[in-house]
Amino acid sequence: MATIYQVSELAGVSLATVSRVMNNNTKVSDKTKQKVLKAMAELGYQPNSIAQSLASNRSNSVGVLVSELHGPFFGDMMSAIEDTLRLEGKHTIITSGHSDEERERASIEFLIGRKCDALILHAEAVTDEYLLELEVRGIEFVLINRYIQQIENRCIRLDNKQGGYLATQHLIKLGHQKLAYISGPKWKQDAQERLQGHKQALADAKIEFDDALCFEGDYQQSSGAKGLDWLYEHAPQFTCVVCANDEMASGVMTRARQLGIDVPSELSVVGFDNIIYASYLYPTLTTIDYPIYEMGKMAAKYILKQVYEKKNLDIKSVFVPKLEVRDSSIECA
Amino acid sequence: MATIYQVSELAGVSLATVSRVMNNNTKVSDKTKQKVLKAMAELGYQPNSIAQSLASNRSNSVGVLVSELHGPFFGDMMSAIEDTLRLEGKHTIITSGHSDEERERASIEFLIGRKCDALILHAEAVTDEYLLELEVRGIEFVLINRYIQQIENRCIRLDNKQGGYLATQHLIKLGHQKLAYISGPKWKQDAQERLQGHKQALADAKIEFDDALCFEGDYQQSSGAKGLDWLYEHAPQFTCVVCANDEMASGVMTRARQLGIDVPSELSVVGFDNIIYASYLYPTLTTIDYPIYEMGKMAAKYILKQVYEKKNLDIKSVFVPKLEVRDSSIECA
DNA sequence: GCTATAAATGAAAGCGCTTACATTTTAAAT
DNA sequence: ATTTAAAATGTAAGCGCTTTCATTTATAGC
């Protein structure tokens, strides 16, 4: 592998000059620039990015933390980030935290150790204090789907409460009066917010919230099934169920079928996230659209603007969810 | 951020000694080792991995190329690789190639430029020659789901032909005589092999292969629907369809429902891959299990063994697909 | 043509580590 | 105690770049 030294030799200039044409930040006369370019081409020169990083204290890579590497939600998020960053020649290092405090922290520290210029974090388990500490340490980062007031400009988020509201309101408008709810893990911020939205919608419609109609799931498919069973045990009269994500909604539909309950004629189901599979299910799932691709892109743009000094990028931090009506929800019989 | 120099000063030893205890490859007396460890702890020292890489010519990171960052198949593959590598303190840099020759090549070169110690590639579009050239260049790599005879030990793969065979044989055993097939893009090796297996199973059962019963899709959900339409146009009498992946099978089922055709009583459907959503569909999808998680893990192990000199790892390169019978396929009426 | 200034280039000091080689310390053997 | 070999530690030269500062070269004004 050719080094900058060989290029400089072949071109008959100094190292510094070669470096200058590579980074073209300083003026270099056209004539020498051509010489250098020619030499580089001739040698098939590729700068050593490790050396560049060490010398410049810039790694040109941004670290990403997701909960899981699989799953449609994080897949879209990663795609969005990588697509956006790649266009600017930045690299993406992805790690997963598995919604576990210890592992999230380890992943973040790893990314910092790798000298990422910035981090994009979908951090669920780590404390606010830790995140605030990161800022104190001078780490550049942006949060996806998490809100911390003190650093709210670093938070790219969806109005989850509004989403929960929309889902529930939709069913109420269809005439449902007994609504069951399957929540995400209550320690997760988004799960709380979605549930709040649900409660708000009930309140606005003068329907009383009933604990027996609310099950706490874990956002996994299987807990949709578990939740439905639990609900039928505790409160058999509901006519619909709103789920805090699509996976659980899918679990509900599957379980309902096993129980011989028809969706939607006997039970309306609404999800949340609008993952790609929501439209492949039968019946197709009414859900709340989570523009995760757009949000991932925005997070990347935030970094490009703040860290890599790209100007002219408009940053928007709060995204609005939209109701996506499909076949799984109909008027109350 | 503390550097090795400050540690050495605090501990009252030389740089070299500090480096030695970090890498503990050379003997260091217990006493000094303790001193150094203490100093490191006191300073909260974290080695600068960039500097380490530059000096040792080892980045401790392995590059991964997938077709897409999203999608259940690649998600599982990435998870497997990251899980395995992380345990050994190695890092994973993930890029996507979008099944496009140019982009795959760019991604691979990027990873090489990033000084990855090794590459794990799910390369579909790039030529055999290019891959062989990589070996000549001295790049360490392993291929997933691709077979090139000259470097077969570097190929972690599924017996796709056997998979195609099993799927088709399953339907034949159920009494089906008119079998439609929806293939993946024929330029992809796995698509070819799966189709070969299908043909072989037909031949073994003395059923003639019919071009009018074979549609070339693109592995996307939508081409399942397109394929079914095309098939009904060209050869209306078939009783089942085997699809080269689950996404297309899902598309087929959805379209069948729209057309008022019942699955499985009027049309049996079989997929391939056993992605997680296969069991969420209605009816649940009979498919061929692709042990991608195991294969991803194996690819990572291969690298650990070859590049990072971990011994005692058994490498297996060909995996055997298994038939997973569910509700979408039944006896021919 | 000569000076003053700006533009282009070069020299060299790092960036924070690893590692070959040299030196010192320790332990073993006599 | 003395010699000798082995073990532990230190010295210093890189790894391939970037960047500051000094130097040289070109440009303009008179």
XYZ file of N, CA and C in Angstrom, chain A residues 1 46-51 53-54 57 59-61 68-72 74-76 78-80 82-83 86 89-96 98 103 106-107 109-110 112-115 137 221-222 247 250 254 257 275 277 279-282 284, chain B residues 1 46-51 53-54 57 59-61 68-72 74-76 78-80 82-83 86 89-96 98 103 106-107 109-110 112-115 137 221-222 247 250 254 257 275 277 279-282 284:
354
model
N 0.844 -1.211 0.000
C 0.000 0.000 0.000
C 0.875 1.255 0.000
N -4.298 5.248 -1.561
C -5.483 5.387 -0.726
C -5.006 5.870 0.628
N -5.486 6.987 1.079
C -5.012 7.444 2.393
C -5.346 6.427 3.479
N -4.494 6.333 4.439
C -4.734 5.441 5.561
C -5.605 6.193 6.571
N -6.830 5.727 6.670
C -7.769 6.502 7.483
C -7.439 6.444 8.969
N -6.783 5.397 9.364
C -6.401 5.311 10.779
C -5.386 6.410 11.086
N -4.412 6.514 10.215
C -3.392 7.542 10.423
C -4.018 8.925 10.367
N -6.991 9.704 11.177
C -7.728 9.925 12.410
C -6.800 10.291 13.550
N -5.721 9.573 13.635
C -4.811 9.834 14.743
C -4.256 11.251 14.667
N -7.307 13.812 14.845
C -8.237 13.652 15.956
C -9.688 13.683 15.477
N -12.302 10.954 13.402
C -12.347 9.608 12.837
C -13.280 9.510 11.640
N -14.035 10.572 11.416
C -15.004 10.546 10.328
C -15.976 9.385 10.447
N -16.179 8.951 11.661
C -17.174 7.904 11.818
C -18.113 8.292 12.947
N -31.713 -3.351 19.097
C -31.433 -4.628 18.454
C -31.006 -4.385 17.013
N -30.157 -5.240 16.541
C -29.716 -5.115 15.157
C -30.788 -5.618 14.194
N -31.668 -6.442 14.703
C -32.721 -6.924 13.823
C -34.017 -6.202 14.176
N -35.025 -6.531 13.432
C -36.292 -5.857 13.677
C -36.441 -4.727 12.695
N -37.628 -4.561 12.174
C -37.869 -3.607 11.098
C -37.659 -2.165 11.541
N -35.537 -0.823 13.839
C -34.142 -0.423 13.893
C -33.461 -0.550 12.538
N -33.949 -1.492 11.756
C -33.400 -1.640 10.420
C -33.588 -0.365 9.622
N -34.786 0.154 9.674
C -35.058 1.385 8.942
C -34.238 2.541 9.496
N -31.338 2.403 10.994
C -29.942 2.266 10.589
C -29.749 2.627 9.124
N -30.686 2.165 8.310
C -30.598 2.474 6.888
C -30.561 3.973 6.664
N -31.472 4.645 7.326
C -31.588 6.085 7.145
C -30.284 6.773 7.528
N -27.228 5.460 7.837
C -26.085 5.127 6.987
C -26.192 5.801 5.623
N -27.375 5.764 5.057
C -27.572 6.394 3.751
C -27.130 7.855 3.792
N -23.279 8.341 4.614
C -22.395 7.842 3.575
C -22.217 8.864 2.464
N -19.470 10.932 3.070
C -18.194 10.273 3.301
C -17.925 9.921 4.754
N -18.984 9.909 5.556
C -18.801 9.542 6.960
C -19.177 8.082 7.158
N -18.592 7.495 8.155
C -18.822 6.083 8.390
C -19.667 5.830 9.614
N -20.317 4.704 9.591
C -21.260 4.369 10.643
C -20.799 3.120 11.367
N -20.695 3.213 12.667
C -20.368 2.032 13.452
C -21.573 1.732 14.323
N -22.099 0.564 14.152
C -23.355 0.235 14.810
C -23.151 -0.754 15.950
N -23.794 -0.476 17.059
C -23.750 -1.416 18.175
C -25.158 -1.574 18.731
N -25.340 -2.587 19.532
C -26.666 -2.779 20.102
C -26.595 -2.813 21.616
N -29.518 -3.821 23.538
C -30.476 -4.802 24.049
C -31.316 -4.265 25.212
N -25.404 -2.960 29.181
C -24.949 -3.160 27.812
C -25.005 -1.875 26.994
N -21.995 0.059 28.041
C -20.780 -0.532 27.475
C -20.646 -0.179 25.991
N -21.762 -0.233 25.302
C -21.720 0.070 23.872
C -21.342 1.528 23.636
N -19.651 3.469 25.606
C -18.242 3.682 25.938
C -17.342 3.100 24.848
N -17.782 2.018 24.315
C -17.018 1.427 23.213
C -16.921 2.394 22.039
N -17.233 5.567 22.067
C -16.381 6.697 22.429
C -14.913 6.288 22.317
N -14.645 5.082 22.800
C -13.276 4.567 22.714
C -12.795 4.455 21.280
N -13.740 4.187 20.382
C -13.388 4.084 18.976
C -13.216 5.466 18.351
N -13.303 6.467 19.181
C -13.098 7.827 18.712
C -14.102 8.260 17.653
N -18.930 15.662 29.372
C -17.657 15.128 28.905
C -17.262 15.671 27.531
N -43.911 -9.725 20.214
C -45.064 -10.415 19.644
C -45.793 -11.272 20.694
N -45.021 -12.064 21.394
C -45.610 -13.030 22.320
C -46.425 -12.366 23.429
N -45.836 -5.233 16.781
C -45.512 -6.621 17.109
C -46.564 -7.208 18.040
N -49.777 -7.783 16.332
C -49.739 -9.011 15.546
C -49.985 -10.225 16.443
N -53.075 -12.961 16.095
C -52.837 -14.399 15.995
C -53.594 -15.152 17.092
N -57.317 -15.270 16.608
C -57.699 -16.288 15.628
C -57.747 -17.656 16.291
N -44.631 -0.636 11.163
C -43.512 -1.390 10.591
C -43.992 -2.023 9.302
N -44.251 -4.869 8.152
C -45.105 -6.050 8.169
C -46.551 -5.772 8.534
N -48.613 -4.102 7.086
C -49.503 -4.171 5.924
C -49.509 -5.563 5.291
N -48.693 -6.448 5.820
C -48.688 -7.820 5.292
C -49.580 -8.738 6.113
N -49.939 -8.260 7.280
C -50.758 -9.090 8.166
C -52.157 -9.251 7.586
N -52.891 -10.204 8.156
C -54.284 -10.351 7.760
C -55.134 -10.345 8.990
N -54.989 -6.489 7.367
C -53.934 -5.471 7.437
C -54.199 -4.594 8.650
N -8.401 13.322 28.411
C -8.213 11.859 28.300
C -6.761 11.501 28.593
N -8.137 4.964 29.268
C -8.715 4.160 28.191
C -7.756 4.232 27.029
N -7.261 3.124 26.583
C -6.327 3.205 25.458
C -6.992 3.827 24.231
N -6.245 4.560 23.497
C -6.754 5.158 22.263
C -6.659 4.118 21.157
N -7.822 3.642 20.767
C -7.801 2.513 19.842
C -7.272 2.899 18.459
N -7.408 4.150 18.125
C -6.890 4.584 16.835
C -5.364 4.482 16.838
N -4.785 4.962 17.906
C -3.329 4.899 18.005
C -2.862 3.452 18.052
N -4.293 0.959 16.689
C -4.406 0.411 15.343
C -3.246 0.844 14.472
N -2.936 2.107 14.563
C -1.871 2.616 13.701
C -0.549 1.924 14.029
N -0.956 -2.003 13.418
C -1.480 -2.393 12.111
C -2.620 -3.398 12.261
N -6.769 -3.310 13.508
C -7.809 -2.383 13.941
C -8.785 -3.034 14.914
N -8.668 -4.343 15.057
C -9.602 -5.054 15.920
C -11.047 -4.830 15.506
N -11.210 -4.552 14.248
C -12.586 -4.429 13.796
C -12.766 -5.245 12.530
N -28.926 -5.265 2.716
C -29.724 -4.175 3.277
C -29.569 -4.185 4.793
N -29.626 -3.016 5.365
C -29.522 -2.931 6.811
C -30.822 -3.373 7.471
N -31.891 -3.295 6.721
C -33.149 -3.726 7.318
C -33.510 -5.092 6.755
N -34.592 -5.595 7.219
C -34.979 -6.926 6.773
C -34.539 -7.944 7.809
N -35.404 -8.897 8.058
C -35.169 -9.844 9.143
C -33.967 -10.738 8.890
N -31.069 -10.141 7.223
C -29.787 -9.486 7.500
C -29.682 -9.047 8.949
N -30.836 -8.751 9.525
C -30.824 -8.378 10.930
C -30.276 -9.509 11.780
N -30.767 -10.697 11.533
C -30.288 -11.842 12.293
C -28.814 -12.099 12.018
N -26.516 -9.921 11.149
C -25.706 -8.910 11.833
C -25.647 -9.172 13.325
N -26.804 -9.518 13.886
C -26.830 -9.813 15.320
C -25.852 -10.920 15.654
N -25.915 -11.970 14.891
C -25.060 -13.129 15.163
C -23.595 -12.727 15.119
N -22.230 -9.683 15.355
C -21.828 -8.746 16.394
C -21.742 -9.419 17.759
N -22.729 -10.237 18.064
C -22.711 -10.943 19.346
C -21.411 -11.729 19.514
N -18.167 -9.411 19.555
C -18.100 -8.547 20.717
C -17.527 -9.273 21.933
N -14.048 -8.918 22.077
C -13.529 -7.554 22.060
C -13.279 -7.000 20.663
N -13.880 -7.624 19.675
C -13.693 -7.120 18.319
C -14.891 -6.276 17.916
N -14.652 -5.376 17.023
C -15.707 -4.465 16.632
C -16.220 -4.745 15.235
N -17.452 -4.341 15.043
C -18.120 -4.643 13.792
C -18.470 -3.351 13.069
N -18.056 -3.246 11.854
C -18.453 -2.089 11.056
C -19.333 -2.604 9.930
N -20.530 -2.093 9.882
C -21.502 -2.642 8.950
C -21.772 -1.685 7.800
N -21.813 -2.237 6.599
C -22.169 -1.416 5.441
C -23.160 -2.196 4.593
N -23.791 -1.500 3.698
C -24.742 -2.206 2.848
C -24.402 -2.016 1.382
N -26.732 -3.065 -1.202
C -27.963 -2.941 -1.985
C -27.966 -3.804 -3.247
N -22.032 -0.473 -5.753
C -22.129 -0.135 -4.337
C -21.492 -1.194 -3.458
N -17.823 -0.522 -3.654
C -17.463 0.688 -2.894
C -17.453 0.399 -1.389
N -18.433 -0.364 -0.964
C -18.502 -0.681 0.459
C -17.305 -1.524 0.888
N -14.395 -1.667 -0.500
C -13.174 -0.850 -0.501
C -13.153 0.103 0.694
N -14.317 0.550 1.028
C -14.396 1.402 2.218
C -13.929 0.652 3.462
N -12.016 -1.897 3.631
C -10.573 -2.128 3.547
C -9.833 -0.854 3.930
N -10.325 0.245 3.416
C -9.714 1.530 3.740
C -9.761 1.828 5.233
N -10.792 1.327 5.861
C -10.916 1.524 7.304
C -10.019 0.566 8.056
N -9.235 -0.173 7.318
C -8.268 -1.082 7.945
C -8.923 -2.159 8.800
N -4.912 -9.883 -2.997
C -4.462 -8.669 -2.327
C -4.115 -8.914 -0.859
N -41.595 -8.617 -1.494
C -42.996 -8.924 -1.230
C -43.872 -8.696 -2.466
N -43.681 -7.537 -3.059
C -44.555 -7.150 -4.165
C -44.456 -8.091 -5.358
N -40.695 -13.524 1.822
C -41.317 -12.254 1.452
C -42.265 -12.452 0.264
N -45.303 -14.307 1.191
C -46.267 -13.445 1.867
C -47.064 -12.649 0.838
N -51.157 -12.726 0.279
C -51.972 -11.519 0.313
C -52.778 -11.371 -0.978
N -55.622 -13.824 -1.307
C -56.781 -13.415 -0.535
C -57.597 -12.379 -1.303
N -37.990 -16.585 7.920
C -37.817 -15.333 8.655
C -38.855 -15.289 9.754
N -41.192 -13.464 10.588
C -42.582 -13.152 10.279
C -43.341 -14.293 9.633
N -44.019 -17.048 10.749
C -44.947 -17.678 11.679
C -46.019 -16.707 12.173
N -45.916 -15.466 11.757
C -46.936 -14.487 12.152
C -48.008 -14.351 11.080
N -47.706 -14.845 9.921
C -48.646 -14.699 8.819
C -49.870 -15.569 9.052
N -50.890 -15.297 8.290
C -52.069 -16.146 8.366
C -52.411 -16.630 6.985
N -50.075 -19.541 8.914
C -48.634 -19.577 9.150
C -47.968 -20.294 7.986
